[in-house]
Short mmCIF file of C-alpha atoms in Angstrom, two decimals:
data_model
loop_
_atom_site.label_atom_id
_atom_site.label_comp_id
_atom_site.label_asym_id
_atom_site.label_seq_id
_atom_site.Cartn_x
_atom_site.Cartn_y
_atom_site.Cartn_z
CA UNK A 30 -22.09 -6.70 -11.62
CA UNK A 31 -20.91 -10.28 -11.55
CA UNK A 32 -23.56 -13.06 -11.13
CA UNK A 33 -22.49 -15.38 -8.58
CA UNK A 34 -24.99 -18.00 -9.01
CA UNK A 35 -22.37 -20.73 -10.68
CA UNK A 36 -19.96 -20.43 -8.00
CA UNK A 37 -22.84 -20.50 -4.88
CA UNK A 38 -24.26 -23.51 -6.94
CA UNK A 39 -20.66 -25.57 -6.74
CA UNK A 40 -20.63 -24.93 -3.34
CA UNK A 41 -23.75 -26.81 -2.70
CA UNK A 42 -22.59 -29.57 -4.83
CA UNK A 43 -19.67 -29.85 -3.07
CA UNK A 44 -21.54 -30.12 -0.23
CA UNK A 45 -24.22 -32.17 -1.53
CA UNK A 46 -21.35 -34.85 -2.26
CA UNK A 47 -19.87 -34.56 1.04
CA UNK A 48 -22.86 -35.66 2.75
CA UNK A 49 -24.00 -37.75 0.30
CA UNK A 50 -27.19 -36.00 -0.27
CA UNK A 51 -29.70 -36.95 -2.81
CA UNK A 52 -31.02 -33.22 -2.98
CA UNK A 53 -28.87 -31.61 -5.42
CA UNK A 54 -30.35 -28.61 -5.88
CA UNK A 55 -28.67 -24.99 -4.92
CA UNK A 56 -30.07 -21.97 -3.76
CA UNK A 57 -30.86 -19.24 -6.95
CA UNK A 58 -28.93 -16.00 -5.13
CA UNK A 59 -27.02 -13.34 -7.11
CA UNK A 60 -24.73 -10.61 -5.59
CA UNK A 61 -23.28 -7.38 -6.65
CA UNK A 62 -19.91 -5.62 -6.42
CA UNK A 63 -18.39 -2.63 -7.88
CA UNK A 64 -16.85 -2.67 -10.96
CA UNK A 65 -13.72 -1.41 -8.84
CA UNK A 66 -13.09 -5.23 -7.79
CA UNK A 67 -15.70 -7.78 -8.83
CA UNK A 68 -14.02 -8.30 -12.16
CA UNK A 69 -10.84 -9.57 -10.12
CA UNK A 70 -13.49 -12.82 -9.17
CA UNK A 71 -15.09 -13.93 -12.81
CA UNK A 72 -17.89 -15.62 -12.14
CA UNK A 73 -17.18 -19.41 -12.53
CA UNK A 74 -17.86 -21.48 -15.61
CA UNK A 75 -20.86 -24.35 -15.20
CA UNK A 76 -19.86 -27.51 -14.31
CA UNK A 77 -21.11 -30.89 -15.19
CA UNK A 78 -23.18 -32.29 -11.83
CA UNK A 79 -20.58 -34.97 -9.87
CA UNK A 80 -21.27 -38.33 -9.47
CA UNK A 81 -22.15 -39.26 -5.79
CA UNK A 82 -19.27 -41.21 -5.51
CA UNK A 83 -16.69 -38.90 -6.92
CA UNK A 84 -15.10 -36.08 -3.83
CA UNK A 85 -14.06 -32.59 -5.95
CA UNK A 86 -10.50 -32.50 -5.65
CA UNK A 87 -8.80 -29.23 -4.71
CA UNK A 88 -6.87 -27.60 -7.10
CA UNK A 89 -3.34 -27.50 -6.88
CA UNK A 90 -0.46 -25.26 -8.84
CA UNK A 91 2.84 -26.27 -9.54
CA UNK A 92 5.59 -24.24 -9.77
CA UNK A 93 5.77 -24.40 -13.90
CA UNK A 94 2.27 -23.57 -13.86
CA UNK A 95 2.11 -20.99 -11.91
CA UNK A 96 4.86 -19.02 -13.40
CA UNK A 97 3.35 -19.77 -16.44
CA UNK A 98 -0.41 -18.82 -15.84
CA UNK A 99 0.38 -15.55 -13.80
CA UNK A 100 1.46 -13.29 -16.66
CA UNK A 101 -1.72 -14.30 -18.95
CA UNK A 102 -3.93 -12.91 -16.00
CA UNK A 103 -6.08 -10.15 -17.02
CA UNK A 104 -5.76 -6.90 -14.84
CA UNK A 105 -9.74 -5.81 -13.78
CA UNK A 106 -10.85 -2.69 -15.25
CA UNK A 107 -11.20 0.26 -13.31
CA UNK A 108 -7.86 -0.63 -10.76
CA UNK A 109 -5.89 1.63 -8.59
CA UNK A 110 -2.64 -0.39 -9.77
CA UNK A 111 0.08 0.12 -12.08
CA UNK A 112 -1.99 -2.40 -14.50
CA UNK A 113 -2.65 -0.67 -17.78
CA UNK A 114 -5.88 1.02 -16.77
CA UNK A 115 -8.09 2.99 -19.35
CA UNK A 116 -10.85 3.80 -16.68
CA UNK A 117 -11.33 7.50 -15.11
CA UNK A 118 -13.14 8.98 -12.67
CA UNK A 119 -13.94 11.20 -9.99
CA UNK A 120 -12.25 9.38 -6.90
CA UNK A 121 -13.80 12.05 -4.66
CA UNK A 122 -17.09 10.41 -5.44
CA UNK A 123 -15.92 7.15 -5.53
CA UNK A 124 -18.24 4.71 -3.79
CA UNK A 125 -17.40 0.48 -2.60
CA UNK A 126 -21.31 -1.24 -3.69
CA UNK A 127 -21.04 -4.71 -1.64
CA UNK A 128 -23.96 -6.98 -0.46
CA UNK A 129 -23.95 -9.34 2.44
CA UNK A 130 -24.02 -12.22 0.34
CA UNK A 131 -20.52 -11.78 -1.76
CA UNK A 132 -18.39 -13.83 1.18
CA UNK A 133 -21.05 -16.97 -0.22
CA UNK A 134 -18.92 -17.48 -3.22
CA UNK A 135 -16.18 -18.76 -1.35
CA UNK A 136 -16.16 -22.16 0.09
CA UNK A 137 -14.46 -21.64 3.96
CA UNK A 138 -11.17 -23.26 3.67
CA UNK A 139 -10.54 -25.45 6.77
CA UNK A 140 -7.15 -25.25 8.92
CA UNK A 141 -5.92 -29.27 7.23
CA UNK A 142 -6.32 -27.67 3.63
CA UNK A 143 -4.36 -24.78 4.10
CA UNK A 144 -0.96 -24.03 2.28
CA UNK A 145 0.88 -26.42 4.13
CA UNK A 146 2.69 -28.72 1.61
CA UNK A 147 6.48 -28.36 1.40
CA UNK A 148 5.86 -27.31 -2.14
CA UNK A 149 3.51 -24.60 -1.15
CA UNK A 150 0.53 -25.99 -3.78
CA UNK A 151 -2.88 -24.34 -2.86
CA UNK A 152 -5.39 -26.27 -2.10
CA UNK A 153 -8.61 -24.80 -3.81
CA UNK A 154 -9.63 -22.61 -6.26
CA UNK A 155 -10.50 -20.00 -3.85
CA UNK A 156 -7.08 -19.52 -2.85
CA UNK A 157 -5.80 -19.16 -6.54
CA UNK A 158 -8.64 -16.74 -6.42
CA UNK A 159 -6.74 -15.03 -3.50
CA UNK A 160 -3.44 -15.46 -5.11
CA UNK A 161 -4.71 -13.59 -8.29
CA UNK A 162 -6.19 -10.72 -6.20
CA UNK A 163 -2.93 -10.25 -4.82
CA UNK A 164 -1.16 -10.23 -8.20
CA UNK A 165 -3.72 -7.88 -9.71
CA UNK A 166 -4.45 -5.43 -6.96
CA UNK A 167 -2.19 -5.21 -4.10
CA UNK A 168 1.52 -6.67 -5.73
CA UNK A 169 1.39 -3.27 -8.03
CA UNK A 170 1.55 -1.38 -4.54
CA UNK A 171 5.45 -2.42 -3.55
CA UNK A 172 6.33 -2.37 -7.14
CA UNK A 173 6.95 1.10 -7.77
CA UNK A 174 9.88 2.18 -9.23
CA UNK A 175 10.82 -1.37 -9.96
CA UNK A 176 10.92 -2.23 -13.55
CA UNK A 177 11.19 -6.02 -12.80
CA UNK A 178 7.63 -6.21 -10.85
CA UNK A 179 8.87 -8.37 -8.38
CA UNK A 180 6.49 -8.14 -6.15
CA UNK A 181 3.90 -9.03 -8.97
CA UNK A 182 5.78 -11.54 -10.62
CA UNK A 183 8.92 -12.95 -8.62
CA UNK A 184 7.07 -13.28 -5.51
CA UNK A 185 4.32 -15.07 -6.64
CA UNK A 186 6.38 -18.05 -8.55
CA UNK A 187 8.77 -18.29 -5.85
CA UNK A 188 5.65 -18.69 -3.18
CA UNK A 189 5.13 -21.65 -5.23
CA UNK A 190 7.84 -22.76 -3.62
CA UNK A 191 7.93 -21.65 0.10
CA UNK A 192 4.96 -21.98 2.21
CA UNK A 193 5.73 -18.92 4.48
CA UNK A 194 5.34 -16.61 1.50
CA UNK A 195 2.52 -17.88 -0.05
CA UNK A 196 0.88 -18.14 3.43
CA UNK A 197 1.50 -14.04 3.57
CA UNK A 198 0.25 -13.51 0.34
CA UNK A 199 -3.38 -14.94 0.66
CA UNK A 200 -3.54 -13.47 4.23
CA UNK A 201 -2.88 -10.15 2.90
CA UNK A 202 -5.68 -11.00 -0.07
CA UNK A 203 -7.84 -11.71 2.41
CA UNK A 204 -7.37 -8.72 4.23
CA UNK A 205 -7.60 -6.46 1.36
CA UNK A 206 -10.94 -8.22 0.19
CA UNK A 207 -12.55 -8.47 4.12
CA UNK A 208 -12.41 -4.53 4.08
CA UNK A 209 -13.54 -3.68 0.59
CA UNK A 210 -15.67 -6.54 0.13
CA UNK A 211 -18.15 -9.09 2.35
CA UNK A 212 -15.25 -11.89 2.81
CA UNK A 213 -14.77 -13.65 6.48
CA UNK A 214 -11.52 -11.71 7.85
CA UNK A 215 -11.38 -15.31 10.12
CA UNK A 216 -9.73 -16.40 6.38
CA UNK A 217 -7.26 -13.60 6.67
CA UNK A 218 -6.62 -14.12 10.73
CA UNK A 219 -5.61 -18.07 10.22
CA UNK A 220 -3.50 -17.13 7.22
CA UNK A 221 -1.79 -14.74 8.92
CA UNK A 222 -1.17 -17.11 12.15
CA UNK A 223 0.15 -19.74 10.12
CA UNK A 224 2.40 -17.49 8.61
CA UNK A 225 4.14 -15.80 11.90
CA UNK A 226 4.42 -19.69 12.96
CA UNK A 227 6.66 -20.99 10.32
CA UNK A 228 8.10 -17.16 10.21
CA UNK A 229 9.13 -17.23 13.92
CA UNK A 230 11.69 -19.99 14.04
CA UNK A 231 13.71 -19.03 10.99
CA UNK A 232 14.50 -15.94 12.60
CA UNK A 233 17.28 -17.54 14.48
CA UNK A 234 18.56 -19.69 11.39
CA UNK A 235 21.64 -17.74 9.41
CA UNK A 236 21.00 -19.97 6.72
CA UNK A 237 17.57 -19.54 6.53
CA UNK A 238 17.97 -15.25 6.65
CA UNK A 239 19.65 -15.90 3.12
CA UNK A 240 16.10 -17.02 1.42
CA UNK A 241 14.39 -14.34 -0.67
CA UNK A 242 11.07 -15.56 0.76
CA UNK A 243 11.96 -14.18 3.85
CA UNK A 244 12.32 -10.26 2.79
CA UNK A 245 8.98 -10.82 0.64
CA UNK A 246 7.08 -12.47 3.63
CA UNK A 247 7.92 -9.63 5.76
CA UNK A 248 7.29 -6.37 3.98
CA UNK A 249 4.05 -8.24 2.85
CA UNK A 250 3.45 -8.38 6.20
CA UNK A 251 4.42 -5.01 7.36
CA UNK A 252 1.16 -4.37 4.99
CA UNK A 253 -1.29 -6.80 6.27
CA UNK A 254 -0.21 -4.71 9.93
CA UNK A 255 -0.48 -1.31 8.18
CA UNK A 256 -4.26 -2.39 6.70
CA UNK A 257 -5.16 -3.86 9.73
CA UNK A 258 -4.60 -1.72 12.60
CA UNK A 259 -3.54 1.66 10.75
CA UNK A 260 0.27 1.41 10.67
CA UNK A 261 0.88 1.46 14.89
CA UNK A 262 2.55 -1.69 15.02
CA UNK A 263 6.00 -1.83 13.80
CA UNK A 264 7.20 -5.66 14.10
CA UNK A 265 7.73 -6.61 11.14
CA UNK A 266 9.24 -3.34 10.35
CA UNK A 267 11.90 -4.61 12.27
CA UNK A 268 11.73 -8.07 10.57
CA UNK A 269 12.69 -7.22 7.58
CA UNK A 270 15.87 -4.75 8.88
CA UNK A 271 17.05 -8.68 10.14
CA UNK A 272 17.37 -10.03 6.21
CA UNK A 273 18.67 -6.50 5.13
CA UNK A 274 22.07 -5.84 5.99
CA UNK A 275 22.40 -2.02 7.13
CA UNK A 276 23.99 -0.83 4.04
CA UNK A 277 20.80 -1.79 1.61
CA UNK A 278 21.12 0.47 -1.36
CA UNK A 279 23.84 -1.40 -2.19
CA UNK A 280 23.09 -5.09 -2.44
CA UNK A 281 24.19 -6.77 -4.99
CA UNK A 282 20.96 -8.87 -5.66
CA UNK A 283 18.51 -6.81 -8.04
CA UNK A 284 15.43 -8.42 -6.27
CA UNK A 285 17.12 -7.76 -2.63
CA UNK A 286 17.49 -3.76 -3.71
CA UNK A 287 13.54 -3.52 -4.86
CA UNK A 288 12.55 -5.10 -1.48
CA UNK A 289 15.01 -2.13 0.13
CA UNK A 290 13.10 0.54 -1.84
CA UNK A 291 9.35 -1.26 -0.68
CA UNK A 292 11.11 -1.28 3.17
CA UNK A 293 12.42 2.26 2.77
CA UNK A 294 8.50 3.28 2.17
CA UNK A 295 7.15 1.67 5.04
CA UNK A 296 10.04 2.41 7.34
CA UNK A 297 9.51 6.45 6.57
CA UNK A 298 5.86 6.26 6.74
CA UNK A 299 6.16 4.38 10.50
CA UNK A 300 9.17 6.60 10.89
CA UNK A 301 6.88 9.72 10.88
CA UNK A 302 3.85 8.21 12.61
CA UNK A 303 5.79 7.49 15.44
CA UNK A 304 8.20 10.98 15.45
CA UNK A 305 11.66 8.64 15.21
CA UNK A 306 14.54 8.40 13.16
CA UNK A 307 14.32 5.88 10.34
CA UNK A 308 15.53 2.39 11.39
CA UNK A 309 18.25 2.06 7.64
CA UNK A 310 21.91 3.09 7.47
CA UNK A 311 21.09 5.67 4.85
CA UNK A 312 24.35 7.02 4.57
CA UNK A 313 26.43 4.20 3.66
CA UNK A 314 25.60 2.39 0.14
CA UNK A 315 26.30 3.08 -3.01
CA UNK A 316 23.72 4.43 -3.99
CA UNK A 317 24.44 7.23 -6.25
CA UNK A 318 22.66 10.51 -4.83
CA UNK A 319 23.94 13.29 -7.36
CA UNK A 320 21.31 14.87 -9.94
CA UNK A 321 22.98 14.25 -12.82
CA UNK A 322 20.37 12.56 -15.43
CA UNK A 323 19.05 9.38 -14.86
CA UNK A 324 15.92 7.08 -15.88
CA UNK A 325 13.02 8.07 -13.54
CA UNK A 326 12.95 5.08 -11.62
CA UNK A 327 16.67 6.43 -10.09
CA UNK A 328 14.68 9.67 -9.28
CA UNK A 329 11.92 7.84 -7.70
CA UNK A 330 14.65 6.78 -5.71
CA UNK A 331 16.82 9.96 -5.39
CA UNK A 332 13.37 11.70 -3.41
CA UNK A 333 13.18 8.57 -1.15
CA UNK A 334 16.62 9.10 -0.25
CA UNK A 335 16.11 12.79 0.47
CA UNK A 336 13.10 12.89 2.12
CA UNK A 337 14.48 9.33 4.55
CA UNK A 338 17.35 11.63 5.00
CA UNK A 339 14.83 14.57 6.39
CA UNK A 340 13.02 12.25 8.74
CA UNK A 341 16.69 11.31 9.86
CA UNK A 342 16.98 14.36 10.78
CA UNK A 343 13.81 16.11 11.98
CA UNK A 344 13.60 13.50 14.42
CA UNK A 345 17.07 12.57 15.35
CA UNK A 346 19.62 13.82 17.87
CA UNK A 347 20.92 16.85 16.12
CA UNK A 348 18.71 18.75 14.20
CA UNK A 349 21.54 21.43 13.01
CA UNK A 350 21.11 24.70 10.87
CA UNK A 351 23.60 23.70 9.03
CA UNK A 352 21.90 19.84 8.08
CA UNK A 353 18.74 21.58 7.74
CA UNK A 354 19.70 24.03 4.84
CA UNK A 355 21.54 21.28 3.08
CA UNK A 356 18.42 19.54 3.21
CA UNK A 357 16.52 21.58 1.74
CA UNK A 358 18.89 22.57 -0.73
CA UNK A 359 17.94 19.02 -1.87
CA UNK A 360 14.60 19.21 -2.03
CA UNK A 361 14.99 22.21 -4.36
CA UNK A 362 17.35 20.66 -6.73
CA UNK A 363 15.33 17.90 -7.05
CA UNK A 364 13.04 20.18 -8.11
CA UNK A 365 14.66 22.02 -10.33
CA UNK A 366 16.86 19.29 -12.44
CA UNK A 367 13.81 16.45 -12.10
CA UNK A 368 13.14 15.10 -15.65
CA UNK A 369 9.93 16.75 -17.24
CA UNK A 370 7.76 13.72 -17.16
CA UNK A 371 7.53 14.80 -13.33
CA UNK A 372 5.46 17.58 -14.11
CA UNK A 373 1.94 17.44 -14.22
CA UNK A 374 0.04 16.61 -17.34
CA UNK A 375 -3.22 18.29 -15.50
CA UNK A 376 -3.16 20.91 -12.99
CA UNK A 377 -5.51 23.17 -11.43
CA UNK A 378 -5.68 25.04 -8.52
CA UNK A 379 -7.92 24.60 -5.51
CA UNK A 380 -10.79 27.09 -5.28
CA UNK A 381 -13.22 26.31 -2.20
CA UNK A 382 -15.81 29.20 -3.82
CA UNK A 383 -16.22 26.72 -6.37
CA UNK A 384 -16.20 23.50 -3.69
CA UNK A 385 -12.72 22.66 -4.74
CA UNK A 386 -11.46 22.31 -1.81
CA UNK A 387 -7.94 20.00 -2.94
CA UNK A 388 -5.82 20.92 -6.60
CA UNK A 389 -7.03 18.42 -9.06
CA UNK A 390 -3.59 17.07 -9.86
CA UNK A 391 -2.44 14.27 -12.80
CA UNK A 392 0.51 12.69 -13.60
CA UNK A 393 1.51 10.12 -16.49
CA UNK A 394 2.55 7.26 -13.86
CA UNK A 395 2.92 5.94 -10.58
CA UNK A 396 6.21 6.74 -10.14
CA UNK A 397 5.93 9.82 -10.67
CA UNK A 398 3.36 10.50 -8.30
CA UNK A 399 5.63 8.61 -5.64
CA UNK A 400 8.57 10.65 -6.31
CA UNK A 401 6.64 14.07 -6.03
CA UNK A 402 4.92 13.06 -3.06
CA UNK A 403 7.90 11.99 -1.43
CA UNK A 404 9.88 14.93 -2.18
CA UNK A 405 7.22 17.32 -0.89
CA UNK A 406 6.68 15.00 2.51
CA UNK A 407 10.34 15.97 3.01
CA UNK A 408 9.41 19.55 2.37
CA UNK A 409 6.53 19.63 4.47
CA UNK A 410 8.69 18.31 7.22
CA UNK A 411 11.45 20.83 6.58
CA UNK A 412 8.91 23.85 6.82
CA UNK A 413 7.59 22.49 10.35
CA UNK A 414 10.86 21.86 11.51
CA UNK A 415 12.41 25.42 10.46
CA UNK A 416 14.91 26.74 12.43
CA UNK A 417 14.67 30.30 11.42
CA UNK A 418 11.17 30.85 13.14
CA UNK A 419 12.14 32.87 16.18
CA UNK A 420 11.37 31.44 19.37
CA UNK A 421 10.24 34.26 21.34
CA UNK A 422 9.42 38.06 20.12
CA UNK A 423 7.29 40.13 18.50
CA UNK A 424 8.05 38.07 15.02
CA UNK A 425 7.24 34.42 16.50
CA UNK A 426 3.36 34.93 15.72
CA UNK A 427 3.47 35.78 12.77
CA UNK A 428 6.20 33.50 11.35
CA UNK A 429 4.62 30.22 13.38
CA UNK A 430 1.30 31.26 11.23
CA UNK A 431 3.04 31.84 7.98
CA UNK A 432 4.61 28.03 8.42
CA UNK A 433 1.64 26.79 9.21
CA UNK A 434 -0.39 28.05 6.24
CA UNK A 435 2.80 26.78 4.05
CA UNK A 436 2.54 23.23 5.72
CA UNK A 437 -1.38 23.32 5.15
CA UNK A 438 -0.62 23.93 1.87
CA UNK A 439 1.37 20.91 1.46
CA UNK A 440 -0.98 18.45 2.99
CA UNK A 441 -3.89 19.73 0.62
CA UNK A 442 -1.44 19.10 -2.33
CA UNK A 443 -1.02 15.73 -1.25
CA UNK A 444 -4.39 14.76 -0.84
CA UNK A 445 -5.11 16.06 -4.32
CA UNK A 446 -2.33 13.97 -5.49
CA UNK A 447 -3.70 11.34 -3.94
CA UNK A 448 -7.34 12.06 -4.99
CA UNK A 449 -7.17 12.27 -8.94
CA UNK A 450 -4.43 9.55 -9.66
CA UNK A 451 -5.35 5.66 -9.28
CA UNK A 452 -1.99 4.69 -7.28
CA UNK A 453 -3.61 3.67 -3.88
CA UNK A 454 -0.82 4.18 -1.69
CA UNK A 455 -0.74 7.63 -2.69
CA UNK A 456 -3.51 7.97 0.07
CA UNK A 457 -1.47 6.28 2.66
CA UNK A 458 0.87 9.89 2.16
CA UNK A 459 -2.10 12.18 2.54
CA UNK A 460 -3.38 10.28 5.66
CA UNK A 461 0.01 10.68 6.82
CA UNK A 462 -0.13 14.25 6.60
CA UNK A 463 -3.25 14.97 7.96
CA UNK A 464 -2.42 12.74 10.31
CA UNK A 465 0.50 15.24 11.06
CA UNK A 466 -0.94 18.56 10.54
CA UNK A 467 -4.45 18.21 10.66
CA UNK A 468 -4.85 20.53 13.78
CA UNK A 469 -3.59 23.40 11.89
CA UNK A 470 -6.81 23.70 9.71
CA UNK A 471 -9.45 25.75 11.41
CA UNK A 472 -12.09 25.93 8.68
CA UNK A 473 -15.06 23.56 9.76
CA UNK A 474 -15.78 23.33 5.97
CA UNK A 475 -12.50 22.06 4.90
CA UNK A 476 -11.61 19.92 8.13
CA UNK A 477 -14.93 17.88 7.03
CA UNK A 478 -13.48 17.36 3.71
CA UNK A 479 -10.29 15.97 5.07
CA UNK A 480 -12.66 13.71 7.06
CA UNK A 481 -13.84 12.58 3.98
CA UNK A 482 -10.10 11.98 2.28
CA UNK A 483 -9.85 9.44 5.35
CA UNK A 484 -13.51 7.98 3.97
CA UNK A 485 -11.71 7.81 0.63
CA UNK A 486 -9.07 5.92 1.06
CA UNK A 487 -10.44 3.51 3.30
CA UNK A 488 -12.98 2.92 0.41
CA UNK A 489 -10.29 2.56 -1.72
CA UNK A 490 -7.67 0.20 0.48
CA UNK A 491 -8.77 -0.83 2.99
CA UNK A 492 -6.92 1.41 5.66
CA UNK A 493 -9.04 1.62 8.60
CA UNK A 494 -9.67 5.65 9.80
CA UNK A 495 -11.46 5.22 13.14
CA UNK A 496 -8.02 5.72 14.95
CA UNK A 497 -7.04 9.19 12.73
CA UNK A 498 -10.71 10.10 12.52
CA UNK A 499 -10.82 10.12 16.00
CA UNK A 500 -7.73 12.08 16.99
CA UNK A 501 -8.82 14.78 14.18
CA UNK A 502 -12.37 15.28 16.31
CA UNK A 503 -10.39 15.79 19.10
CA UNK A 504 -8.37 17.95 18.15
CA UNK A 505 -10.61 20.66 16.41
CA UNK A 506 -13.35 20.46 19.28
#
């Protein structure tokens, strides 16, 4: 619980002094939010009462400070990050406890204080509130399989510097916090527009193409689309592919090949929403694709290549025998010759007598739940895609249901993966499948607890389900 009385009390000094009231009294009000993100808003410290003459001046960050301050931020408790995070739980039962009156902590932030400045300083503490969020919560998200952070730590200094970026960042924040929490989306809407106009006419600038920012800003925003209308709009998708030349694994800048790996993601989740190829030359970096050993970060990696290179093919132009058992020759030896510290450190089967209705499924980090998740999307895909099933003939039946039951198998894997370990994106890959397969489940029991893995993650990110919800109804009715 976080008391929010200091904070709603500033506020009506501020606007006491504005006005130049003589009532300086605030309203007594508290509010409550789950330990799962209040802690990322301490409450603020009391402040001495302003003179009447004296305006609060916003707060601004330079560019020392903020690279200074951002690493001595303390990660909440109880995150779904890659912040050190001692907390467990059941995230089956996990519940979101907001009230109405949490958005009355933050001041509104008119359009003239906005990150404008050519340095990029914000302009009040609740936007250092924002920018912390992001750092905490959602930067953890692209970072996987980066040991550099850079979306937790580059980004953030270098929006110090560039507008555009920081503008993306506390629009995403925003976001994030409007669905899990009682903040004004308007915040996140006027971020976002100011944003996408400074974005637009750099897009024709070769000079401009060359700024880091620029790949940041747009997977950041590939997110903010993804959160808020459930991963159907693909502009900024494309964006990015325009600071990215074709052959991205092999980049010479180490921040430029993380952003490839966080654009890889998003391009084979869209990829598979939409049934199309993946929009990255694959084929022709450097990137080393052998099994040989490797830290686990290259194997992260090595099953994003793989299962990018199944999508390529499932839903390209020529889906050959030939391609296909290659592929999933792949699969299994990334199976087989995977370091150890991809197994499991809990496993246990699903058993719906017993209302266990997913496998309760652990692993030691994010990355390796990314890899394995990965790495069986490709397999799931390969197994729907089969060639072998016979077309016509007493053996199609039979075969067609055998695949199915296989792929249904998959999909509950994933959503136990994504159930029992605290990486939030992990969800995004189980939505994806159900997404996918969901027709093939005929048991009313178990379709409504796939309903409720869409309640889950939205709890959890912020992903809306209404669209996917939807389509599932239909399709079992």
């Amino acid at each position: 619980m976080v008391d929010c009385t200091d904070a709603i009390a500033t506020n009506e000094r501020r606007r006491n002094v504005s006005s130049h009231s003589s009532d300086a009294s605030s309203p007594t009000t508290s509010c409550a939010i789950s330990t799962e993100y209040g802690d990322a808003f301490p409450p603020r410290p009391p402040q001495e009462k302003l003179p009447q003459d004296e305006a609060p001046r916003a707060a601004s960050i330079s560019n020392t400070t903020l690279a200074k301050e951002i690493p001595e931020l303390e990660a909440p408790r109880n995150t779904y990050s890659t912040v050190d995070d001692s907390s467990t739980g059941d995230a089956q039962t996990l519940q979101i406890e907001t009230v109405s009156d949490w958005g009355q902590a933050f001041t509104p932030i008119a359009d003239d204080q906005m990150s404008t400045s050519p340095q990029g300083m914000l302009s009040s503490l609740e936007e250092a509130r924002l920018l912390h969020h992001f750092v905490c919560k959602l930067g953890p998200w692209f970072d996987i399989s980066d040991t550099k952070r850079h979306f937790t730590t580059v980004a953030p200094c270098l929006a110090a510097s560039s507008p555009i970026l920081m503008n993306a960042i506390l629009a995403l924040a925003a976001l994030h916090l409007s669905h899990i929490a009682d903040y004004d989306p308007y915040e996140a809407v006027r971020y976002h527009d100011r944003c996408i106009e400074m974005m637009v006419p750099l897009l024709d600038d070769d000079d401009q193409i060359k700024d880091d920012a620029l790949p940041f800003t747009s997977i950041i925003l590939a997110l903010y689309e993804d959160l808020d209308h459930g991963a159907d709009s693909q502009r900024h998708i494309f964006g990015t592919s325009l600071f990215l030349p074709a052959r991205g694994a092999c980049l010479s800048s180490r921040l430029r090949r993380a952003i490839f790996w966080a654009h890889l993601r998003q391009e084979i989740y869209v990829a598979c929403t939409q049934q199309r190829p993946v929009h990255v030359d694959i084929d022709n970096g450097t990137f080393d694709p052998s099994m040989e050993p490797a830290d686990d970060h290259v194997w992260v990696h090595r099953a994003l290549w793989i299962c990018a290179r199944v999508v390529q093919w499932a839903f390209g132009d020529d889906p050959t025998h030939a391609s296909w058992r290659e592929l999933k020759h792949l699969v299994d030896e990334w199976d087989r010759r995977r370091p150890k510290s991809f197994a499991p450190v809990f496993l246990r089967e699903r058993c719906p007598r017993e209302d266990r209705w997913f496998p309760e499924i652990c692993y030691v980090t994010d990355d390796h739940v990314t890899g394995c998740q990965f790495l069986l999307l490709g397999r799931l895909i390969l197994t729907a895609h089969d060639p072998m099933i016979p077309r016509i003939g007493p053996r199609m039946r039979p075969a067609i249901a055998k695949m199915q039951e296989e792929v249904c198998s998959h999909v509950r894997t994933l959503c136990g993966q994504a159930l029992h370990n605290n990486y939030v994106p992990a969800g995004f890959i189980a939505v994806l499948s159900i997404r996918m397969c969901g027709s093939w489940f005929k048991d009313r029991n178990e379709q409504e607890h796939l309903l409720d893995v869409l309640k889950i993650v939205e709890q959890k990110s912020g992903w809306p389900k209404e669209k996917a919800e939807k389509g599932l109804i239909e399709e079992w009715s």
